[in-house]
Amino acid sequence: GESVGLHLPTLSVQEGDNSIINCAYSNSASDYFIWYKQESGKGPQFIIDIRSNMDKRQGQRVTVLLNKTVKHLSLQIAATQPGDSAVYFCAENIGGDYKLSFGAGTTVTVRA
Amino acid sequence: EAEVAQSPRYKITEKSQAVAFWCDPISGHATLYWYRQILGQGPELLVQFQDESVVDDSQLPKDRFSAERLKGVDSTLKIQPAELGDSAMYLCASSPMGQPYEQYFGPGTRLTVT
């Protein structure tokens, strides 16, 4: 698989490999994080979420890891498929309300 | 599967003109959000409604932007007058009562101001 240490705006992955998308968040008080997938011409689509009292959560082919010490979030996609090509955003809640703040996004391109 | 509907999908307007976007949330969703997404960036919240009431419009440029949700169902976002810097994707999202983070997004309206 291919991994990135810090947030990069683009990620190119060979079909079948694992993908790791990283995100650094800013607010140490944030207690809820979400990953969204946005395909070209569409609105963001919920992938998976995690609360701050957890450090790992798994979904179907996806795993989110949360490191509160360094305020880092990652999304792992297993066996990346062409349909995974999209822009991926992490989002965190801000303060005590329900407002979400989105990161800059990572464009994932899957190579056949 | 229920979806958030938005129209128009694309809009081209000249600066200083008025433009309006419409959103129909998923049936039964009490909370509605309008976001602006500049190309290459993540969405930024403009306004949030709970039923027909505005609960957050702190990032809405109120000198030119307005939003309403008169009957607590569908919503309209208006820009008057439009400026070149308003060119962006305008996304609407909705969430069910008690689950504010479970936001479902519509396909967006791509606005180009010339």
PDB file of C-alpha atoms in Angstrom, chain A residues 31-32 34 36 38 41-46 49 51 89 93-95 97-105, chain B residues 9-10 33 35 37 40-45 48 56 58-59 89 91 100-108:
ATOM      1  CA  ASP A  31     -15.027  15.429  19.987  1.00  0.00           C
ATOM      2  CA  TYR A  32     -16.474  14.154  16.750  1.00  0.00           C
ATOM      3  CA  ILE A  34     -16.258  12.408  10.040  1.00  0.00           C
ATOM      4  CA  TYR A  36     -16.675  12.290   3.564  1.00  0.00           C
ATOM      5  CA  GLN A  38     -17.011  13.577  -2.857  1.00  0.00           C
ATOM      6  CA  GLY A  41     -20.187  16.705  -9.731  1.00  0.00           C
ATOM      7  CA  LYS A  42     -21.760  15.342  -6.543  1.00  0.00           C
ATOM      8  CA  GLY A  43     -22.161  16.445  -2.963  1.00  0.00           C
ATOM      9  CA  PRO A  44     -20.094  14.910  -0.161  1.00  0.00           C
ATOM     10  CA  GLN A  45     -21.147  11.449   0.982  1.00  0.00           C
ATOM     11  CA  PHE A  46     -20.711  10.178   4.544  1.00  0.00           C
ATOM     12  CA  ASP A  49     -17.294   8.733  11.798  1.00  0.00           C
ATOM     13  CA  ARG A  51     -15.864  10.028  18.518  1.00  0.00           C
ATOM     14  CA  PHE A  89     -12.555  15.328   3.318  1.00  0.00           C
ATOM     15  CA  ASN A  93     -17.082  19.511  15.076  1.00  0.00           C
ATOM     16  CA  ILE A  94     -16.204  22.900  16.476  1.00  0.00           C
ATOM     17  CA  GLY A  95     -16.793  23.837  20.052  1.00  0.00           C
ATOM     18  CA  ASP A  97     -22.394  23.272  18.900  1.00  0.00           C
ATOM     19  CA  TYR A  98     -22.977  21.020  15.942  1.00  0.00           C
ATOM     20  CA  LYS A  99     -21.053  22.999  13.368  1.00  0.00           C
ATOM     21  CA  LEU A 100     -18.671  20.998  11.195  1.00  0.00           C
ATOM     22  CA  SER A 101     -15.346  22.321   9.894  1.00  0.00           C
ATOM     23  CA  PHE A 102     -14.028  20.596   6.785  1.00  0.00           C
ATOM     24  CA  GLY A 103     -10.394  20.082   5.857  1.00  0.00           C
ATOM     25  CA  ALA A 104      -8.900  20.904   2.476  1.00  0.00           C
ATOM     26  CA  GLY A 105      -9.468  17.474   0.952  1.00  0.00           C
TER      27      GLY A 105
ATOM     28  CA  ARG B   9     -27.574  22.347 -10.999  1.00  0.00           C
ATOM     29  CA  TYR B  10     -25.690  25.062 -12.859  1.00  0.00           C
ATOM     30  CA  TYR B  33     -27.698  23.530   6.036  1.00  0.00           C
ATOM     31  CA  TYR B  35     -22.634  25.368   2.496  1.00  0.00           C
ATOM     32  CA  GLN B  37     -17.542  25.151  -1.537  1.00  0.00           C
ATOM     33  CA  GLY B  40     -10.286  22.824  -4.290  1.00  0.00           C
ATOM     34  CA  GLN B  41     -11.517  23.480  -0.763  1.00  0.00           C
ATOM     35  CA  GLY B  42     -13.832  21.854   1.721  1.00  0.00           C
ATOM     36  CA  PRO B  43     -17.405  23.058   2.257  1.00  0.00           C
ATOM     37  CA  GLU B  44     -17.915  26.069   4.514  1.00  0.00           C
ATOM     38  CA  LEU B  45     -21.149  26.458   6.454  1.00  0.00           C
ATOM     39  CA  GLN B  48     -28.151  26.369   9.490  1.00  0.00           C
ATOM     40  CA  ASP B  56     -26.442  29.812  12.885  1.00  0.00           C
ATOM     41  CA  SER B  58     -22.490  33.720  11.517  1.00  0.00           C
ATOM     42  CA  GLN B  59     -20.639  33.026   8.258  1.00  0.00           C
ATOM     43  CA  MET B  89     -20.535  25.286  -5.515  1.00  0.00           C
ATOM     44  CA  LEU B  91     -24.377  22.709  -1.300  1.00  0.00           C
ATOM     45  CA  PRO B 100     -26.929  16.700  13.575  1.00  0.00           C
ATOM     46  CA  TYR B 101     -23.765  15.053  12.356  1.00  0.00           C
ATOM     47  CA  GLU B 102     -25.595  12.677  10.042  1.00  0.00           C
ATOM     48  CA  GLN B 103     -25.717  15.182   7.208  1.00  0.00           C
ATOM     49  CA  TYR B 104     -26.905  14.179   3.756  1.00  0.00           C
ATOM     50  CA  PHE B 105     -25.749  16.438   0.958  1.00  0.00           C
ATOM     51  CA  GLY B 106     -27.470  17.343  -2.265  1.00  0.00           C
ATOM     52  CA  PRO B 107     -25.657  17.482  -5.626  1.00  0.00           C
ATOM     53  CA  GLY B 108     -25.069  21.229  -5.321  1.00  0.00           C
TER      54      GLY B 108
END
